[in-house]
Coordinates of C-alpha atoms and ligand atoms in Angstrom, one line a residue:
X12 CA 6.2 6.9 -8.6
X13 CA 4.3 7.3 -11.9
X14 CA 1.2 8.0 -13.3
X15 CA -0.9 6.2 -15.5
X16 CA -1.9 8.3 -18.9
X17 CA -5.1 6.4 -18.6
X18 CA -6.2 6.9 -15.1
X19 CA -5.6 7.7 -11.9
X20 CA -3.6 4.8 -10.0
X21 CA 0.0 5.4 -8.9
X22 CA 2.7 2.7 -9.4
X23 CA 4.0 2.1 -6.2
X24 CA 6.2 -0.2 -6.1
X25 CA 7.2 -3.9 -7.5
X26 CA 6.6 -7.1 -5.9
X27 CA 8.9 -9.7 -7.0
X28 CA 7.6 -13.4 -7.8
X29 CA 9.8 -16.3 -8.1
X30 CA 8.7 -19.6 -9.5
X31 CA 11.3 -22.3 -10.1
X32 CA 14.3 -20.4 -11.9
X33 CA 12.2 -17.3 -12.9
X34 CA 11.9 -14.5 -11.0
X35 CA 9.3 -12.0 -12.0
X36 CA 8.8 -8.5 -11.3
X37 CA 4.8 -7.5 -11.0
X38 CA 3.5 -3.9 -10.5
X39 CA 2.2 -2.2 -7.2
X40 CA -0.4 0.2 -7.7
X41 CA -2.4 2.0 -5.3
X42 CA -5.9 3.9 -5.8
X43 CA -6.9 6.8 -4.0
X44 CA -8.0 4.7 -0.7
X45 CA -8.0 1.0 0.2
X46 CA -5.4 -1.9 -0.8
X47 CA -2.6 -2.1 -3.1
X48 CA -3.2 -4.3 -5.7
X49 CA -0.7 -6.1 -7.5
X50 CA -0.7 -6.2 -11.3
X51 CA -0.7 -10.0 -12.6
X52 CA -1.7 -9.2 -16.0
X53 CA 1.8 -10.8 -17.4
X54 CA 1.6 -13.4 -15.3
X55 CA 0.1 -16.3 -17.7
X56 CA 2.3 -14.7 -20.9
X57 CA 5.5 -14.7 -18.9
X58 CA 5.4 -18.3 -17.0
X59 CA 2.6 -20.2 -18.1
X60 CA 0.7 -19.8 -15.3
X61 CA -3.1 -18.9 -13.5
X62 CA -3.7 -17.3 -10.2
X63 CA -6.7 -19.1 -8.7
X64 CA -9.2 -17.1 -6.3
X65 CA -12.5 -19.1 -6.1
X66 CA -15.1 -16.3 -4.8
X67 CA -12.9 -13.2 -6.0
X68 CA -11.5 -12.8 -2.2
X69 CA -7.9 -11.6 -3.5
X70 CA -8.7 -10.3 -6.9
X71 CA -9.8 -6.3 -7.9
X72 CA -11.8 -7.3 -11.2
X73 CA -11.6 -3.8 -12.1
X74 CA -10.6 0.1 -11.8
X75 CA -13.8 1.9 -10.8
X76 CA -14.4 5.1 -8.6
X77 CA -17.6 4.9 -8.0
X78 CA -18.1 3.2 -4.2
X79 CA -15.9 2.8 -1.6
X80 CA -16.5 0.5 1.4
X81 CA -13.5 -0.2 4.1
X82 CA -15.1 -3.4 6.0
X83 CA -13.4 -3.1 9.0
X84 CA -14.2 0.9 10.0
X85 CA -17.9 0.2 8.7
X86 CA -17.8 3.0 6.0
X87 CA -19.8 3.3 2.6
X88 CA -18.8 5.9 0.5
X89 CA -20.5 6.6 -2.9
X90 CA -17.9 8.8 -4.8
X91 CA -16.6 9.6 -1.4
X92 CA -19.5 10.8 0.2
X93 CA -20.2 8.9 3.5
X94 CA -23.9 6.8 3.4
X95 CA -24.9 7.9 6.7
X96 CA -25.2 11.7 5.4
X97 CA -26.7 11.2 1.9
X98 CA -29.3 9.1 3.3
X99 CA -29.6 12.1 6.1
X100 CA -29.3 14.9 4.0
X101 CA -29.7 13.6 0.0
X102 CA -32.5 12.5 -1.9
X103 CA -32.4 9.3 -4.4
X104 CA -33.0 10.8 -7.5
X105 CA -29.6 13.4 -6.2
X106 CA -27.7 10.0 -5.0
X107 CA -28.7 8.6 -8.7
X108 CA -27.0 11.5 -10.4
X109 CA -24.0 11.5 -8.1
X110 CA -23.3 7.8 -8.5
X111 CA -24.0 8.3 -12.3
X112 CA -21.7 11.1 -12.9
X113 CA -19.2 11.4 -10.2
X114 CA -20.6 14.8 -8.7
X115 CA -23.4 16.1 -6.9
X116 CA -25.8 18.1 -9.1
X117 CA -26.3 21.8 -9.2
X118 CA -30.0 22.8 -9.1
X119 CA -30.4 23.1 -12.7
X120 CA -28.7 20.1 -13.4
X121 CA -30.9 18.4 -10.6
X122 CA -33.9 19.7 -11.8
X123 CA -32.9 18.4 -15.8
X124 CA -31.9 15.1 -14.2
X125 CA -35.7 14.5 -12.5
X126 CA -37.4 15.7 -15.1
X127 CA -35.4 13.4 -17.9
X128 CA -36.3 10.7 -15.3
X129 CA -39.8 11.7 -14.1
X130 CA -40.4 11.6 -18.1
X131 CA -39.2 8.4 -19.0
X132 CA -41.0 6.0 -16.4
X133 CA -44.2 5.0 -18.5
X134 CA -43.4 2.1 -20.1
X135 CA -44.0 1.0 -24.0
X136 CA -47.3 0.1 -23.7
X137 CA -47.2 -3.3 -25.4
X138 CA -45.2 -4.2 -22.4
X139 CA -48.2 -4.8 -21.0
X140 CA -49.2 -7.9 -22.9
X141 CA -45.4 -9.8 -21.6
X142 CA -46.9 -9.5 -17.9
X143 CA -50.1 -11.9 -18.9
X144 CA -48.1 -14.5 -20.4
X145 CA -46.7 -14.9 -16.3
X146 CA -48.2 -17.4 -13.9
X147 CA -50.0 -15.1 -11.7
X148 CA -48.0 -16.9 -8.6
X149 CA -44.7 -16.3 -10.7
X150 CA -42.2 -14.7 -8.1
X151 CA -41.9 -11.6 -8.9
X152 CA -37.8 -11.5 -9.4
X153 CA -38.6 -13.8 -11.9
X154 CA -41.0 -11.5 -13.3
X155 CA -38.2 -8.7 -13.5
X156 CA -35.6 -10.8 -15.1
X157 CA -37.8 -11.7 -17.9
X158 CA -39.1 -8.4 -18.7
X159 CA -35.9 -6.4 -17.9
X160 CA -34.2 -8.6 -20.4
X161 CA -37.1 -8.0 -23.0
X162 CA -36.7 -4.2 -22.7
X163 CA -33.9 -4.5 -25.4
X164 CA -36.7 -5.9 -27.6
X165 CA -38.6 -2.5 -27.2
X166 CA -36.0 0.0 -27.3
X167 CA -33.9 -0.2 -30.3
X168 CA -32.9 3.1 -30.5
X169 CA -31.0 3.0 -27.5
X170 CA -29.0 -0.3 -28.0
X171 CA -26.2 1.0 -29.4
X172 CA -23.5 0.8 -26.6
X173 CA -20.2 2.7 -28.6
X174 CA -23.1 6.1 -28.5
X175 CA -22.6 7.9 -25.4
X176 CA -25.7 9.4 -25.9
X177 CA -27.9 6.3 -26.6
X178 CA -25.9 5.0 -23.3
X179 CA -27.1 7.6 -21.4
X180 CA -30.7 7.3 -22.5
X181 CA -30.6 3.7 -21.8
X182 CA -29.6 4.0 -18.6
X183 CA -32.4 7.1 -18.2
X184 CA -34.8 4.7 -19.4
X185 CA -33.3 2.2 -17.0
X186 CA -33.5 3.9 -14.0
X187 CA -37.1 5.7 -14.9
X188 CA -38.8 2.2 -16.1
X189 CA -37.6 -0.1 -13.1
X190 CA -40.5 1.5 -10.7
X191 CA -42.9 1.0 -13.2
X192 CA -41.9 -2.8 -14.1
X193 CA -41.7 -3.6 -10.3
X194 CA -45.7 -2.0 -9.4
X195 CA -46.5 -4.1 -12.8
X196 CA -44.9 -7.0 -11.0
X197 CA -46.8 -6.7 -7.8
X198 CA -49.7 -5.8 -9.5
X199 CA -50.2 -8.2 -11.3
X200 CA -49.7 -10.7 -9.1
X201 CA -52.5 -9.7 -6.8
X202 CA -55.2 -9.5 -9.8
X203 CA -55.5 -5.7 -9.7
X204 CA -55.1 -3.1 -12.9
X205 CA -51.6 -1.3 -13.7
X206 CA -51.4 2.3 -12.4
X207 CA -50.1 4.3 -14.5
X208 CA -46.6 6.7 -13.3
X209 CA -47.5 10.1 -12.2
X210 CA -45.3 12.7 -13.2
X211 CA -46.2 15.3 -10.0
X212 CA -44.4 12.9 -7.9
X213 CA -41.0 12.4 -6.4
X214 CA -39.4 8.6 -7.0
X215 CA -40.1 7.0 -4.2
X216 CA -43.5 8.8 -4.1
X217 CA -44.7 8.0 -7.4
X218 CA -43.7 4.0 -6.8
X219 CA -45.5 3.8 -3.7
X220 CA -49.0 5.4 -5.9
X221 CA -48.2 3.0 -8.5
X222 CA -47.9 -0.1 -6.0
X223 CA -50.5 0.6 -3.9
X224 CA -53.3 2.9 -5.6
X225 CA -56.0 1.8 -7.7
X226 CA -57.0 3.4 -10.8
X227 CA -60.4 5.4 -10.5
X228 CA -61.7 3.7 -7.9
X229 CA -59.9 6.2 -5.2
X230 CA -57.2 8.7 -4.8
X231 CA -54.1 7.1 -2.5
X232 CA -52.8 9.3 -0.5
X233 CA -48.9 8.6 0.0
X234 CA -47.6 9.2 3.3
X235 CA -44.5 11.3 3.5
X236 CA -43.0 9.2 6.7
X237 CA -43.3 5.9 4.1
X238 CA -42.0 8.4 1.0
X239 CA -39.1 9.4 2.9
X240 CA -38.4 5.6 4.5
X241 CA -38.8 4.5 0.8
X242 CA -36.5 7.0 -0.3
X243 CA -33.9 6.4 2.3
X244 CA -34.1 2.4 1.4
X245 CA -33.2 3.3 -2.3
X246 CA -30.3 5.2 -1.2
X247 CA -28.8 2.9 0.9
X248 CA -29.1 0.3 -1.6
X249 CA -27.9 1.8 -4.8
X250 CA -24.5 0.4 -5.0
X251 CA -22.2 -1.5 -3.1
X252 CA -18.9 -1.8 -5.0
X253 CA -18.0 -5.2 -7.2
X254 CA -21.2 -7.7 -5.1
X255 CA -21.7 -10.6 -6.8
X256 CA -24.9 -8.9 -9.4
X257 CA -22.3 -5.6 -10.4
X258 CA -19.9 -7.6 -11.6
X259 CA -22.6 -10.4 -13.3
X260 CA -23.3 -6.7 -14.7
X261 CA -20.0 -5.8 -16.0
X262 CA -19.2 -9.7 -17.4
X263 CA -22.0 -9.6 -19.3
X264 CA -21.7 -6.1 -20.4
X265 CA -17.7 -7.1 -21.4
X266 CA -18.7 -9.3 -23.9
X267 CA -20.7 -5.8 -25.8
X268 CA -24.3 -7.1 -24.4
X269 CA -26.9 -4.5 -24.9
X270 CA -27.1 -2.9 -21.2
X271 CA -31.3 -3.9 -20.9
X272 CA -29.9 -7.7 -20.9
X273 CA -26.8 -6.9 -18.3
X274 CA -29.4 -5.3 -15.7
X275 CA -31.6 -8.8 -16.4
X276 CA -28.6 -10.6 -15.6
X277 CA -27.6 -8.3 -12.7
X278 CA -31.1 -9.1 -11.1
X279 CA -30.9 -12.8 -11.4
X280 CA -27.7 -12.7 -9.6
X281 CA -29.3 -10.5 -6.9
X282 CA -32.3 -13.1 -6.4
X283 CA -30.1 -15.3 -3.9
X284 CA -30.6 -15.9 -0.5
X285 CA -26.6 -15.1 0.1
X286 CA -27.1 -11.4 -1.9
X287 CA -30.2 -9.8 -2.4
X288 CA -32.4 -12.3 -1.4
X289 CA -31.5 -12.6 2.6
X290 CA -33.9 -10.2 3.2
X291 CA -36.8 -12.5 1.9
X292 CA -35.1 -15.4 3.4
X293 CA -34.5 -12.7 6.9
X294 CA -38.0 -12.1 6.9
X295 CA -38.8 -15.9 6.7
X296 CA -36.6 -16.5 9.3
X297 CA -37.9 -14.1 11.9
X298 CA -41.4 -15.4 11.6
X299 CA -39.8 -19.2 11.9
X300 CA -38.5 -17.7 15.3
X301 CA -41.7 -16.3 16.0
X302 CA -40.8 -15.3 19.8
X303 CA -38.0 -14.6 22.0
X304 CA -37.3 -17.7 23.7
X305 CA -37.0 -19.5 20.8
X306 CA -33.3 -17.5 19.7
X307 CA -30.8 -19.9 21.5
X308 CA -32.4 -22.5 19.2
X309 CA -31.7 -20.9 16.0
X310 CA -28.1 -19.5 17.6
X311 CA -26.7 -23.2 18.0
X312 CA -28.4 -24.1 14.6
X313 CA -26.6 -21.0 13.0
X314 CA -23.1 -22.8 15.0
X315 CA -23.5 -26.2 14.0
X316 CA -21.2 -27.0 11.2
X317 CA -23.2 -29.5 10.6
X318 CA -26.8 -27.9 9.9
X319 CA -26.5 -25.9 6.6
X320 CA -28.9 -23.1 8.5
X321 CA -27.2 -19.5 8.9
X322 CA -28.6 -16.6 10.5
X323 CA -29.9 -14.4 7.2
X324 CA -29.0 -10.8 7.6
X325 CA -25.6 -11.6 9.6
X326 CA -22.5 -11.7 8.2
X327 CA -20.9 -9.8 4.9
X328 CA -17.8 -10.8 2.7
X329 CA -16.5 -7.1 3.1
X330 CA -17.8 -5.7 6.6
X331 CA -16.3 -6.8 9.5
X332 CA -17.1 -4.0 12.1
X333 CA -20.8 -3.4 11.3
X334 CA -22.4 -2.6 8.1
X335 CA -23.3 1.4 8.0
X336 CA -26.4 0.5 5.8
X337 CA -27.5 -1.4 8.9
X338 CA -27.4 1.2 11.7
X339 CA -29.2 3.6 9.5
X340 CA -31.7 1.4 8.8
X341 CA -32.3 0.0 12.5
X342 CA -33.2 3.5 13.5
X343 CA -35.7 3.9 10.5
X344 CA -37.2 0.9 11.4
X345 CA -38.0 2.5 14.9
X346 CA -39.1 5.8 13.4
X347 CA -42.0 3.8 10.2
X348 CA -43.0 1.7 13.2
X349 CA -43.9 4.4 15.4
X350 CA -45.1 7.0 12.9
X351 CA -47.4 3.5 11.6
X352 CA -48.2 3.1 14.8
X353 CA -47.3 -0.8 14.2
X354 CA -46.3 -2.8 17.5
X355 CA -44.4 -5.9 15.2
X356 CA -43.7 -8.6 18.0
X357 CA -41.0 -9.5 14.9
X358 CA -39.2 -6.7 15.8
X359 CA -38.7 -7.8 19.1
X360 CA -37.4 -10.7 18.3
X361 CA -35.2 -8.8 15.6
X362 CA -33.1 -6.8 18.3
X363 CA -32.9 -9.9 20.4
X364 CA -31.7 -11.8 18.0
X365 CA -29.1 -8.8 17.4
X366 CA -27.9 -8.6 21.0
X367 CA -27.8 -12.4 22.0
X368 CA -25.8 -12.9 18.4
X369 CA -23.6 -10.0 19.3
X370 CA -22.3 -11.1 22.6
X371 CA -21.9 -15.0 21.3
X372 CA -18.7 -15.6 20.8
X373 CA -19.2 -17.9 17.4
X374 CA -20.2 -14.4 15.8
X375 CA -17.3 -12.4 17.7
X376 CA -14.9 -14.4 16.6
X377 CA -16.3 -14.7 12.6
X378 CA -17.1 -11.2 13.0
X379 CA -20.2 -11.5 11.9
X380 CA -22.8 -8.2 12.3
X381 CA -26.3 -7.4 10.9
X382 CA -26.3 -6.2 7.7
X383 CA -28.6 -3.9 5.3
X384 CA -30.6 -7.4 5.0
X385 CA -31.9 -7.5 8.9
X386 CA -33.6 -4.8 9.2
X387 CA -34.5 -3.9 5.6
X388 CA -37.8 -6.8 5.8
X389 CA -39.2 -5.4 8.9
X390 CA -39.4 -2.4 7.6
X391 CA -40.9 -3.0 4.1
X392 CA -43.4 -5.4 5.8
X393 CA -45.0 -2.4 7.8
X394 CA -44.7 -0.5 4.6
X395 CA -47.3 -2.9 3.5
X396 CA -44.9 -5.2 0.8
X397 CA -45.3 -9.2 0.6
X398 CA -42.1 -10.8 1.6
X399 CA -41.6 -12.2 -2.3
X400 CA -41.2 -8.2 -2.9
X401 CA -38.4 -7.4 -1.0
X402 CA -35.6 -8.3 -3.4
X403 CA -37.9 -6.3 -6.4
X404 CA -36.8 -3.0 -4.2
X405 CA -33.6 -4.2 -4.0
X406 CA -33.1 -4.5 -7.6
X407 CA -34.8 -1.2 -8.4
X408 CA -32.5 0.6 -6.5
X409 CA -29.5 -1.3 -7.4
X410 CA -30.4 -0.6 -11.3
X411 CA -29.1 2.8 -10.5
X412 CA -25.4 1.4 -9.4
X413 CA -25.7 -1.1 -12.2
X414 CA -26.1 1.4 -15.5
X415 CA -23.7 3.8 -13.5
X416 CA -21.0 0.9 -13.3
X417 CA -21.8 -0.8 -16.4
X418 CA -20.9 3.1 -17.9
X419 CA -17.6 3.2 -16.2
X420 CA -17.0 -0.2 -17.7
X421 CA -17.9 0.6 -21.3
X422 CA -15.1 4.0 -21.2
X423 CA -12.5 2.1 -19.1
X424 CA -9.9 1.8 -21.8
X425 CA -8.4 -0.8 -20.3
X426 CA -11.5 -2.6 -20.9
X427 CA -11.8 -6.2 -21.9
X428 CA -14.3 -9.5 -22.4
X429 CA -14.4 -10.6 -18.7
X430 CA -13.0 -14.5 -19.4
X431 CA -11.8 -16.3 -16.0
X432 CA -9.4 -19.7 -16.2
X433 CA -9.6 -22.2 -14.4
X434 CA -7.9 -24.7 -12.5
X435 CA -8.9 -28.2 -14.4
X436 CA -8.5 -31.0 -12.6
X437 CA -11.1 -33.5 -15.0
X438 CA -10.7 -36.4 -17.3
X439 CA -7.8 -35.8 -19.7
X440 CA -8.2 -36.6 -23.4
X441 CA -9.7 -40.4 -23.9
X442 CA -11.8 -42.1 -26.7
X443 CA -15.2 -42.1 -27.2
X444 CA -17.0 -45.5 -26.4
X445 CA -19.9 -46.7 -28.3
X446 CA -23.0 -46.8 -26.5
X447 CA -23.0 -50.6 -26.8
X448 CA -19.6 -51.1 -25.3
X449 CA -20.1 -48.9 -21.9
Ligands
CMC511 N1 -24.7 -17.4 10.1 C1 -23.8 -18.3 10.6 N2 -22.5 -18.4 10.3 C2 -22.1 -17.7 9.3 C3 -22.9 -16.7 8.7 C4 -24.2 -16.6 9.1 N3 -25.1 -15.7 8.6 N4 -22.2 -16.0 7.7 C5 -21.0 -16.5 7.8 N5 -20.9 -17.5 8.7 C6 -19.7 -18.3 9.0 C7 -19.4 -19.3 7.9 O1 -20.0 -20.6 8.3 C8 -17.9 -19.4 8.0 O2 -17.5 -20.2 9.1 P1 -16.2 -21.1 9.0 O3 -15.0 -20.1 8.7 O4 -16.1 -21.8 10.2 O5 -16.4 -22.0 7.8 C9 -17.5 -18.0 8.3 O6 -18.6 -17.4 9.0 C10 -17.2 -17.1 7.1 O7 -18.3 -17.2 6.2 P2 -18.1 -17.3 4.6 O8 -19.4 -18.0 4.0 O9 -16.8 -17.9 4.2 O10 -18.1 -15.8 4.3 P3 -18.5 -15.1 2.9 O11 -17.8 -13.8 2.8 O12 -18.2 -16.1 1.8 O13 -20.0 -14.9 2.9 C11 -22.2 -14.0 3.2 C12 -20.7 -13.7 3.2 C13 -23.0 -12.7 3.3 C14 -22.6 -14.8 2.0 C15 -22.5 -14.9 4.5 O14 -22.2 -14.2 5.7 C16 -24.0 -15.3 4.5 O15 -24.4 -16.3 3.9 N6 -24.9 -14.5 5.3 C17 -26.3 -14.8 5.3 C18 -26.9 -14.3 4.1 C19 -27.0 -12.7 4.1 O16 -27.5 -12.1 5.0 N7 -26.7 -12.2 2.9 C20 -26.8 -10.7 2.7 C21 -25.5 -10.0 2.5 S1 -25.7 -8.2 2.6 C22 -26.6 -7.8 1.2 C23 -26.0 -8.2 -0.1 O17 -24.8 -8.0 -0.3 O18 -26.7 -8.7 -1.0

């Protein structure tokens, strides 16, 4: 066994490959945890071929030790701490750092970390002026992709992705500004005035006074159950390994994209219904269901091959036990209902819907289990957030797992432009007809 120079996989062993008369001998590396991979990076040079993996199901896109999930024991690790005790025991802006630079802070380092962030979250105030040119019933994802992506038009100094230290301010900046951007969004699509950050607050606190308070007119106060239930959400959703928007992320970012326009991208990959927005489409669903008796109905639906309908919040491409992000969520759900006081005949139906889907055999067999998605609505909605903003949380807290991966990326050495073949099985070459002649 050997070691890389560059990092920290172990060549195992060889697989061998034969294709007609060639026979081909491809590396076996193993990380610290998880499956071997095997190392095809030869494969097109030495025989002219492509490996073809629609939806990634086979393929490590990258090298990363950041977060580990193992789908079939239900864990989440971020840099190898388990998600069940940083969501217990951490706090986001500690989780941030962590996931950012591989260790849990010390409490001066904490303390510089908040305060760089608590510092950066007012926005350039120009930004101001993009949110008016926005139908005032524009969803707000699409809100955040289109100022996200103009952020690079506001921040020059931080564009320069071969600094370390502009990277690191960008992804300050980042992280600070997302809060901000996603009140602005809500804001402005209910008609009231921008509130301004406040830099006495924690996070989760100071995004919950900037959602929901009004300038001058009164003083909100922010309730430490919903602080600490908006807290835990962020934590739970700040990254998830190589989903569908981290590695929109890291393509774009391959190609040397300025890392304001990967997070835009990231985000509109989040927005659908299969990734971040199930929980929107969850949401919708519960309230089609409306009351216990009507779940057999929208079981068989979920069955029928035919009907395109699935049961949002069920099912993940990794987890095939339960998803951790879930179980800690259920029980928060319980715990902002209470303290709120909030009887939501939704919820009901919720952990009906859980237990009748658990015992049918359709989802036994598929293994199919609530994820972070199912209960994630329910509790947001007692929070006091419109179902359109449920992804915009989504994406705030992802932007932390985003700038931390797009980071690796940029000092992997190994790095490349992220450029996929393809199988082509189109027209071959043929003349061009004139437009008279077809
Ligand atoms: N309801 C009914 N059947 C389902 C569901 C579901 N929610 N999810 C998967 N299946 C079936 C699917 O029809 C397929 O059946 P068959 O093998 O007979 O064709 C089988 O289970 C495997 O599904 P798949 O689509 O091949 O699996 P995938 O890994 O490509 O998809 C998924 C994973 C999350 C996109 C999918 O389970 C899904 O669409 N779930 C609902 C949307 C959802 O809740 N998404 C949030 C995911 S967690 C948060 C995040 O990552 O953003």
């Amino acid at each position: 066994m050997t070691k890389n120079i560059f990092d920290k996989r172990l060549l195992k062993e060889t697989a061998t490959l034969t294709i007609g008369d060639k026979t081909l001998e491809l590396p076996i590396y193993s990380g610290s945890v998880g499956p071997d991979v095997i190392d095809i990076r030869r494969l097109y040079a030495d025989t002219g071929m492509f490996t073809y993996d629609p939806g990634f199901t086979s393929t490590a896109s990258c090298e990363s030790s950041i977060t580990y999930i193992d789908g079939d024991k239900g864990i989440l690790l971020y840099r190898g701490y388990p998600i069940d005790q940083l969501a217990e025991k951490s706090d986001f802006m500690e989780v941030a750092y962590l996931l950012l630079n591989g260790e849990l802070p010390d409490k001066e380092e904490k303390d510089d970390f908040v305060h760089a962030i608590t510092y950066h979250t007012m926005v350039h105030d120009q930004m101001s002026s993009l949110f008016k040119g926005f139908r005032r019933d524009a969803h707000p994802m699409a809100i955040m992709v289109g100022v996200l992506g103009a952020m690079s038009a506001f921040y020059h100094d931080s564009l320069d992705i071969n600094d370390p230290l502009q990277r690191k301010i960008a992804s300050h900046r980042l992280i600070a500004k997302i809060p901000t951007i996603a009140s602005m969004a809500y804001k402005y699509s209910i008609g009231q005035p921008f509130v301004y950050p406040r830099n006495d607050m924690s996070y989760a606190e100071n995004f919950l006074h900037m959602t929901f308070g009004v300038p001058q007119c009164e003083e909100y106060e922010v309730s430490p159950t919903l602080a600490n239930a908006m807290d835990k959400i962020f934590i739970l959703h700040a990254d998830h390994e190589q989903n569908a928007s981290t590695s929109t992320v890291r393509l774009a970012g391959s190609s040397g994209a300025n890392p304001f326009a990967c997070i835009a991208a990231g985000i509109a990959s989040l927005w659908g219904p299969a990734h971040g927005g199930a929980n929107e489409a969850c949401l919708h669903m519960l309230q089609e269901i409306g009351t216990v008796d009507r779940i057999p109905e929208f079981i068989e639906k979920a069955k029928n091959k035919n009907d395109p309908f699935r049961l949002m919040g069920f099912g993940h491409r990794v987890y095939k036990n339960f998803d951790p992000r879930a179980q800690v969520l259920a029980k928060s759900a319980n715990e902002v209902l209470d303290e709120m006081g909030i009887n939501d005949p939704m919820l009901d139906v919720a952990r009906e819907l859980e237990r009748i889907a658990l015992e049918d055999e359709y989802f036994i067999e598929k293994k199919l289990y609530p994820n972070v998605d199912f209960y994630s609505g329910i509790i947001l909605k007692a929070m006091g957030f419109p179902t359109e903003m449920f992804t915009v949380l989504f994406a705030l807290a992802r932007t932390t797992g985003w700038v931390s991966q797009w980071g690796e990326m940029i000092e992997d050495p190994t790095q490349k432009i992220g450029r996929p073949r393809q199988l082509f099985t189109g027209d071959t070459q043929r003349d061009f007809i004139d437009l008279e002649n077809r």
